[in-house]
Amino acid sequence: MTSPLTMLALSMIRRGEKRLGVTLDYVREIAKTDFGLLMRYNRLFGFLDPNRHAPKDAYHVARIRGACVEVEINLARQSGMDDATIDRALTGQHLTPDLQWVCRLADATVRDRTDDTEAREAVRAAYGDPGLIELAYAMNGAAILPGIKRALGYATACNIETMRRLAKAQTATRTEPAAQ
């Protein structure tokens, strides 16, 4: 028998799926397994979501490069980030200089697990210490969620070209004229 708290959690997960535009099967599995573990996951996710100290484009470039998942593309769009900038974030090319530094820092930190002093200082110069900290949270936090999904068997490794094709297909679908 499913507890009332778990039923409530499953309802909230369905709302989250609508907001994010993806299925959250792995979160549903956590909820069904242990409500306490779900609460820990929710604290982690809540910690990652707010953006108060960095421009939306910088914040989402950090998250896209940190995670490269459909959720990040959807959240970037919901924030008002344009599709061209999303595509540039996925390729890491033709970004504004400030966003290029964010991309470079995210790649060094999350993908390569290295230090890039020059990129960090450029990001700090562009967005200040609060912006740097928030972008550090964004890029690293975004990387945690796909790792949890992979460990639980709900995801595979990121493929940037696949994400670019998905983003372009979603853009084409949204811009096609409605059938008469």
PDB file of C-alpha atoms in Angstrom:
ATOM      1  CA  MET A   1       0.000   0.000   0.000  1.00  0.00           C
ATOM      2  CA  THR A   2       1.295   3.449  -0.920  1.00  0.00           C
ATOM      3  CA  SER A   3       1.389   5.960   1.943  1.00  0.00           C
ATOM      4  CA  PRO A   4      -0.468   9.281   1.666  1.00  0.00           C
ATOM      5  CA  LEU A   5       2.879  11.124   1.685  1.00  0.00           C
ATOM      6  CA  THR A   6       4.154   9.021  -1.201  1.00  0.00           C
ATOM      7  CA  MET A   7       0.919   9.611  -3.122  1.00  0.00           C
ATOM      8  CA  LEU A   8       1.332  13.357  -2.597  1.00  0.00           C
ATOM      9  CA  ALA A   9       4.966  13.121  -3.693  1.00  0.00           C
ATOM     10  CA  LEU A  10       3.981  11.244  -6.859  1.00  0.00           C
ATOM     11  CA  SER A  11       1.452  13.961  -7.651  1.00  0.00           C
ATOM     12  CA  MET A  12       4.128  16.627  -7.198  1.00  0.00           C
ATOM     13  CA  ILE A  13       6.505  14.636  -9.408  1.00  0.00           C
ATOM     14  CA  ARG A  14       3.876  14.638 -12.185  1.00  0.00           C
ATOM     15  CA  ARG A  15       3.637  18.450 -11.903  1.00  0.00           C
ATOM     16  CA  GLY A  16       7.423  18.664 -12.027  1.00  0.00           C
ATOM     17  CA  GLU A  17       7.465  16.549 -15.184  1.00  0.00           C
ATOM     18  CA  LYS A  18       5.073  18.980 -16.847  1.00  0.00           C
ATOM     19  CA  ARG A  19       7.236  21.958 -15.837  1.00  0.00           C
ATOM     20  CA  LEU A  20      10.497  20.344 -16.949  1.00  0.00           C
ATOM     21  CA  GLY A  21       9.137  18.666 -20.082  1.00  0.00           C
ATOM     22  CA  VAL A  22      10.668  15.266 -19.270  1.00  0.00           C
ATOM     23  CA  THR A  23       9.759  12.126 -17.368  1.00  0.00           C
ATOM     24  CA  LEU A  24      11.157  11.752 -13.872  1.00  0.00           C
ATOM     25  CA  ASP A  25      10.965   7.972 -13.570  1.00  0.00           C
ATOM     26  CA  TYR A  26      14.061   7.859 -11.393  1.00  0.00           C
ATOM     27  CA  VAL A  27      12.532  10.358  -8.915  1.00  0.00           C
ATOM     28  CA  ARG A  28       9.344   8.300  -8.866  1.00  0.00           C
ATOM     29  CA  GLU A  29      11.452   5.242  -8.013  1.00  0.00           C
ATOM     30  CA  ILE A  30      13.142   7.123  -5.171  1.00  0.00           C
ATOM     31  CA  ALA A  31       9.728   8.186  -3.828  1.00  0.00           C
ATOM     32  CA  LYS A  32       8.397   4.629  -3.931  1.00  0.00           C
ATOM     33  CA  THR A  33      11.526   3.248  -2.282  1.00  0.00           C
ATOM     34  CA  ASP A  34      11.924   5.596   0.681  1.00  0.00           C
ATOM     35  CA  PHE A  35      10.229   8.917   1.419  1.00  0.00           C
ATOM     36  CA  GLY A  36      13.233  10.074   3.487  1.00  0.00           C
ATOM     37  CA  LEU A  37      15.526   9.579   0.490  1.00  0.00           C
ATOM     38  CA  LEU A  38      13.093  11.590  -1.615  1.00  0.00           C
ATOM     39  CA  MET A  39      13.247  14.434   0.913  1.00  0.00           C
ATOM     40  CA  ARG A  40      17.063  14.442   0.640  1.00  0.00           C
ATOM     41  CA  TYR A  41      16.785  14.560  -3.159  1.00  0.00           C
ATOM     42  CA  ASN A  42      14.283  17.442  -2.954  1.00  0.00           C
ATOM     43  CA  ARG A  43      16.588  19.453  -0.699  1.00  0.00           C
ATOM     44  CA  LEU A  44      19.355  18.959  -3.236  1.00  0.00           C
ATOM     45  CA  PHE A  45      17.162  19.916  -6.187  1.00  0.00           C
ATOM     46  CA  GLY A  46      15.755  22.971  -4.379  1.00  0.00           C
ATOM     47  CA  PHE A  47      19.289  24.118  -3.640  1.00  0.00           C
ATOM     48  CA  LEU A  48      20.170  23.978  -7.356  1.00  0.00           C
ATOM     49  CA  ASP A  49      17.203  25.797  -8.856  1.00  0.00           C
ATOM     50  CA  PRO A  50      17.253  29.454  -7.758  1.00  0.00           C
ATOM     51  CA  ASN A  51      19.062  32.071  -9.839  1.00  0.00           C
ATOM     52  CA  ARG A  52      19.501  35.461  -8.213  1.00  0.00           C
ATOM     53  CA  HIS A  53      23.049  36.670  -8.883  1.00  0.00           C
ATOM     54  CA  ALA A  54      23.864  35.870 -12.512  1.00  0.00           C
ATOM     55  CA  PRO A  55      22.190  36.839 -15.790  1.00  0.00           C
ATOM     56  CA  LYS A  56      19.855  34.142 -17.102  1.00  0.00           C
ATOM     57  CA  ASP A  57      22.045  33.399 -20.126  1.00  0.00           C
ATOM     58  CA  ALA A  58      25.152  32.869 -17.970  1.00  0.00           C
ATOM     59  CA  TYR A  59      23.192  30.745 -15.505  1.00  0.00           C
ATOM     60  CA  HIS A  60      21.766  28.493 -18.217  1.00  0.00           C
ATOM     61  CA  VAL A  61      25.028  28.213 -20.163  1.00  0.00           C
ATOM     62  CA  ALA A  62      26.600  26.949 -16.919  1.00  0.00           C
ATOM     63  CA  ARG A  63      23.773  24.441 -16.400  1.00  0.00           C
ATOM     64  CA  ILE A  64      23.657  23.275 -20.028  1.00  0.00           C
ATOM     65  CA  ARG A  65      27.405  22.741 -20.123  1.00  0.00           C
ATOM     66  CA  GLY A  66      27.328  21.177 -16.668  1.00  0.00           C
ATOM     67  CA  ALA A  67      24.645  18.647 -17.470  1.00  0.00           C
ATOM     68  CA  CYS A  68      23.723  18.687 -21.150  1.00  0.00           C
ATOM     69  CA  VAL A  69      20.263  17.259 -20.633  1.00  0.00           C
ATOM     70  CA  GLU A  70      16.859  17.992 -22.057  1.00  0.00           C
ATOM     71  CA  VAL A  71      15.701  19.459 -18.747  1.00  0.00           C
ATOM     72  CA  GLU A  72      18.323  22.203 -18.936  1.00  0.00           C
ATOM     73  CA  ILE A  73      17.272  23.124 -22.470  1.00  0.00           C
ATOM     74  CA  ASN A  74      13.632  23.297 -21.366  1.00  0.00           C
ATOM     75  CA  LEU A  75      14.452  25.419 -18.300  1.00  0.00           C
ATOM     76  CA  ALA A  76      16.602  27.758 -20.391  1.00  0.00           C
ATOM     77  CA  ARG A  77      13.709  28.260 -22.808  1.00  0.00           C
ATOM     78  CA  GLN A  78      11.256  28.836 -19.964  1.00  0.00           C
ATOM     79  CA  SER A  79      13.550  31.555 -18.601  1.00  0.00           C
ATOM     80  CA  GLY A  80      13.392  33.351 -21.954  1.00  0.00           C
ATOM     81  CA  MET A  81      16.786  32.286 -23.313  1.00  0.00           C
ATOM     82  CA  ASP A  82      16.611  32.280 -27.115  1.00  0.00           C
ATOM     83  CA  ASP A  83      17.157  29.118 -29.170  1.00  0.00           C
ATOM     84  CA  ALA A  84      20.229  30.508 -30.931  1.00  0.00           C
ATOM     85  CA  THR A  85      21.994  31.070 -27.598  1.00  0.00           C
ATOM     86  CA  ILE A  86      20.970  27.585 -26.430  1.00  0.00           C
ATOM     87  CA  ASP A  87      22.490  26.107 -29.589  1.00  0.00           C
ATOM     88  CA  ARG A  88      25.664  28.136 -29.064  1.00  0.00           C
ATOM     89  CA  ALA A  89      25.811  26.903 -25.459  1.00  0.00           C
ATOM     90  CA  LEU A  90      25.545  23.320 -26.678  1.00  0.00           C
ATOM     91  CA  THR A  91      28.358  23.788 -29.202  1.00  0.00           C
ATOM     92  CA  GLY A  92      30.421  26.066 -26.984  1.00  0.00           C
ATOM     93  CA  GLN A  93      31.036  28.318 -29.987  1.00  0.00           C
ATOM     94  CA  HIS A  94      30.086  31.854 -31.014  1.00  0.00           C
ATOM     95  CA  LEU A  95      29.035  32.905 -27.521  1.00  0.00           C
ATOM     96  CA  THR A  96      29.562  36.402 -26.182  1.00  0.00           C
ATOM     97  CA  PRO A  97      32.958  36.712 -24.477  1.00  0.00           C
ATOM     98  CA  ASP A  98      31.439  36.562 -20.969  1.00  0.00           C
ATOM     99  CA  LEU A  99      29.395  33.464 -21.846  1.00  0.00           C
ATOM    100  CA  GLN A 100      32.425  31.859 -23.486  1.00  0.00           C
ATOM    101  CA  TRP A 101      34.237  32.191 -20.152  1.00  0.00           C
ATOM    102  CA  VAL A 102      31.278  30.576 -18.360  1.00  0.00           C
ATOM    103  CA  CYS A 103      31.314  27.747 -20.892  1.00  0.00           C
ATOM    104  CA  ARG A 104      35.053  27.273 -20.509  1.00  0.00           C
ATOM    105  CA  LEU A 105      34.854  27.244 -16.700  1.00  0.00           C
ATOM    106  CA  ALA A 106      31.937  24.768 -16.740  1.00  0.00           C
ATOM    107  CA  ASP A 107      33.792  22.448 -19.123  1.00  0.00           C
ATOM    108  CA  ALA A 108      36.972  22.569 -17.055  1.00  0.00           C
ATOM    109  CA  THR A 109      35.171  22.095 -13.755  1.00  0.00           C
ATOM    110  CA  VAL A 110      32.513  19.529 -14.625  1.00  0.00           C
ATOM    111  CA  ARG A 111      33.634  17.745 -17.783  1.00  0.00           C
ATOM    112  CA  ASP A 112      37.403  17.765 -17.373  1.00  0.00           C
ATOM    113  CA  ARG A 113      37.578  18.035 -13.561  1.00  0.00           C
ATOM    114  CA  THR A 114      40.414  20.531 -13.833  1.00  0.00           C
ATOM    115  CA  ASP A 115      41.100  24.056 -12.665  1.00  0.00           C
ATOM    116  CA  ASP A 116      40.944  26.997 -15.069  1.00  0.00           C
ATOM    117  CA  THR A 117      42.161  30.039 -13.175  1.00  0.00           C
ATOM    118  CA  GLU A 118      41.878  32.336 -16.183  1.00  0.00           C
ATOM    119  CA  ALA A 119      38.241  31.401 -16.845  1.00  0.00           C
ATOM    120  CA  ARG A 120      37.330  31.684 -13.150  1.00  0.00           C
ATOM    121  CA  GLU A 121      38.818  35.162 -12.888  1.00  0.00           C
ATOM    122  CA  ALA A 122      37.080  36.268 -16.105  1.00  0.00           C
ATOM    123  CA  VAL A 123      33.737  35.004 -14.768  1.00  0.00           C
ATOM    124  CA  ARG A 124      34.389  36.741 -11.440  1.00  0.00           C
ATOM    125  CA  ALA A 125      35.223  39.983 -13.290  1.00  0.00           C
ATOM    126  CA  ALA A 126      32.015  39.726 -15.343  1.00  0.00           C
ATOM    127  CA  TYR A 127      29.551  38.730 -12.616  1.00  0.00           C
ATOM    128  CA  GLY A 128      31.249  39.396  -9.265  1.00  0.00           C
ATOM    129  CA  ASP A 129      31.758  36.925  -6.436  1.00  0.00           C
ATOM    130  CA  PRO A 130      28.022  36.234  -5.951  1.00  0.00           C
ATOM    131  CA  GLY A 131      27.656  35.478  -9.680  1.00  0.00           C
ATOM    132  CA  LEU A 132      30.700  33.203  -9.678  1.00  0.00           C
ATOM    133  CA  ILE A 133      29.362  31.287  -6.683  1.00  0.00           C
ATOM    134  CA  GLU A 134      25.904  30.942  -8.216  1.00  0.00           C
ATOM    135  CA  LEU A 135      27.374  29.775 -11.529  1.00  0.00           C
ATOM    136  CA  ALA A 136      29.544  27.267  -9.653  1.00  0.00           C
ATOM    137  CA  TYR A 137      26.376  25.932  -8.004  1.00  0.00           C
ATOM    138  CA  ALA A 138      24.585  25.887 -11.364  1.00  0.00           C
ATOM    139  CA  MET A 139      27.229  23.970 -13.314  1.00  0.00           C
ATOM    140  CA  ASN A 140      28.055  21.481 -10.592  1.00  0.00           C
ATOM    141  CA  GLY A 141      24.502  21.078  -9.396  1.00  0.00           C
ATOM    142  CA  ALA A 142      23.264  20.444 -12.910  1.00  0.00           C
ATOM    143  CA  ALA A 143      25.856  17.662 -13.213  1.00  0.00           C
ATOM    144  CA  ILE A 144      24.618  15.929 -10.051  1.00  0.00           C
ATOM    145  CA  LEU A 145      21.161  15.127 -11.397  1.00  0.00           C
ATOM    146  CA  PRO A 146      22.276  13.198 -14.524  1.00  0.00           C
ATOM    147  CA  GLY A 147      24.756  11.341 -12.325  1.00  0.00           C
ATOM    148  CA  ILE A 148      21.941  10.236 -10.028  1.00  0.00           C
ATOM    149  CA  LYS A 149      19.893   9.142 -13.051  1.00  0.00           C
ATOM    150  CA  ARG A 150      22.815   7.171 -14.521  1.00  0.00           C
ATOM    151  CA  ALA A 151      23.602   5.481 -11.211  1.00  0.00           C
ATOM    152  CA  LEU A 152      19.959   4.381 -10.895  1.00  0.00           C
ATOM    153  CA  GLY A 153      19.883   3.130 -14.499  1.00  0.00           C
ATOM    154  CA  TYR A 154      17.620   5.836 -15.949  1.00  0.00           C
ATOM    155  CA  ALA A 155      20.048   7.702 -18.190  1.00  0.00           C
ATOM    156  CA  THR A 156      23.019   7.339 -20.482  1.00  0.00           C
ATOM    157  CA  ALA A 157      25.993   9.583 -21.123  1.00  0.00           C
ATOM    158  CA  CYS A 158      25.405  13.006 -22.629  1.00  0.00           C
ATOM    159  CA  ASN A 159      25.775  13.433 -26.352  1.00  0.00           C
ATOM    160  CA  ILE A 160      25.909  17.107 -27.299  1.00  0.00           C
ATOM    161  CA  GLU A 161      25.012  16.433 -30.943  1.00  0.00           C
ATOM    162  CA  THR A 162      21.903  14.535 -29.818  1.00  0.00           C
ATOM    163  CA  MET A 163      20.935  17.464 -27.583  1.00  0.00           C
ATOM    164  CA  ARG A 164      21.471  19.910 -30.473  1.00  0.00           C
ATOM    165  CA  ARG A 165      19.234  17.836 -32.762  1.00  0.00           C
ATOM    166  CA  LEU A 166      16.596  17.633 -30.028  1.00  0.00           C
ATOM    167  CA  ALA A 167      16.736  21.383 -29.429  1.00  0.00           C
ATOM    168  CA  LYS A 168      16.439  22.114 -33.167  1.00  0.00           C
ATOM    169  CA  ALA A 169      13.540  19.670 -33.551  1.00  0.00           C
ATOM    170  CA  GLN A 170      11.719  21.289 -30.633  1.00  0.00           C
ATOM    171  CA  THR A 171      12.307  24.730 -32.153  1.00  0.00           C
ATOM    172  CA  ALA A 172      10.961  23.591 -35.527  1.00  0.00           C
ATOM    173  CA  THR A 173       7.885  22.081 -33.881  1.00  0.00           C
ATOM    174  CA  ARG A 174       7.133  25.316 -32.005  1.00  0.00           C
ATOM    175  CA  THR A 175       7.556  27.513 -35.093  1.00  0.00           C
ATOM    176  CA  GLU A 176       5.583  25.405 -37.607  1.00  0.00           C
ATOM    177  CA  PRO A 177       2.263  26.989 -38.603  1.00  0.00           C
ATOM    178  CA  ALA A 178      -0.782  25.260 -37.197  1.00  0.00           C
ATOM    179  CA  ALA A 179      -2.657  22.925 -39.552  1.00  0.00           C
ATOM    180  CA  GLN A 180      -5.723  24.545 -41.060  1.00  0.00           C
TER     181      GLN A 180
END
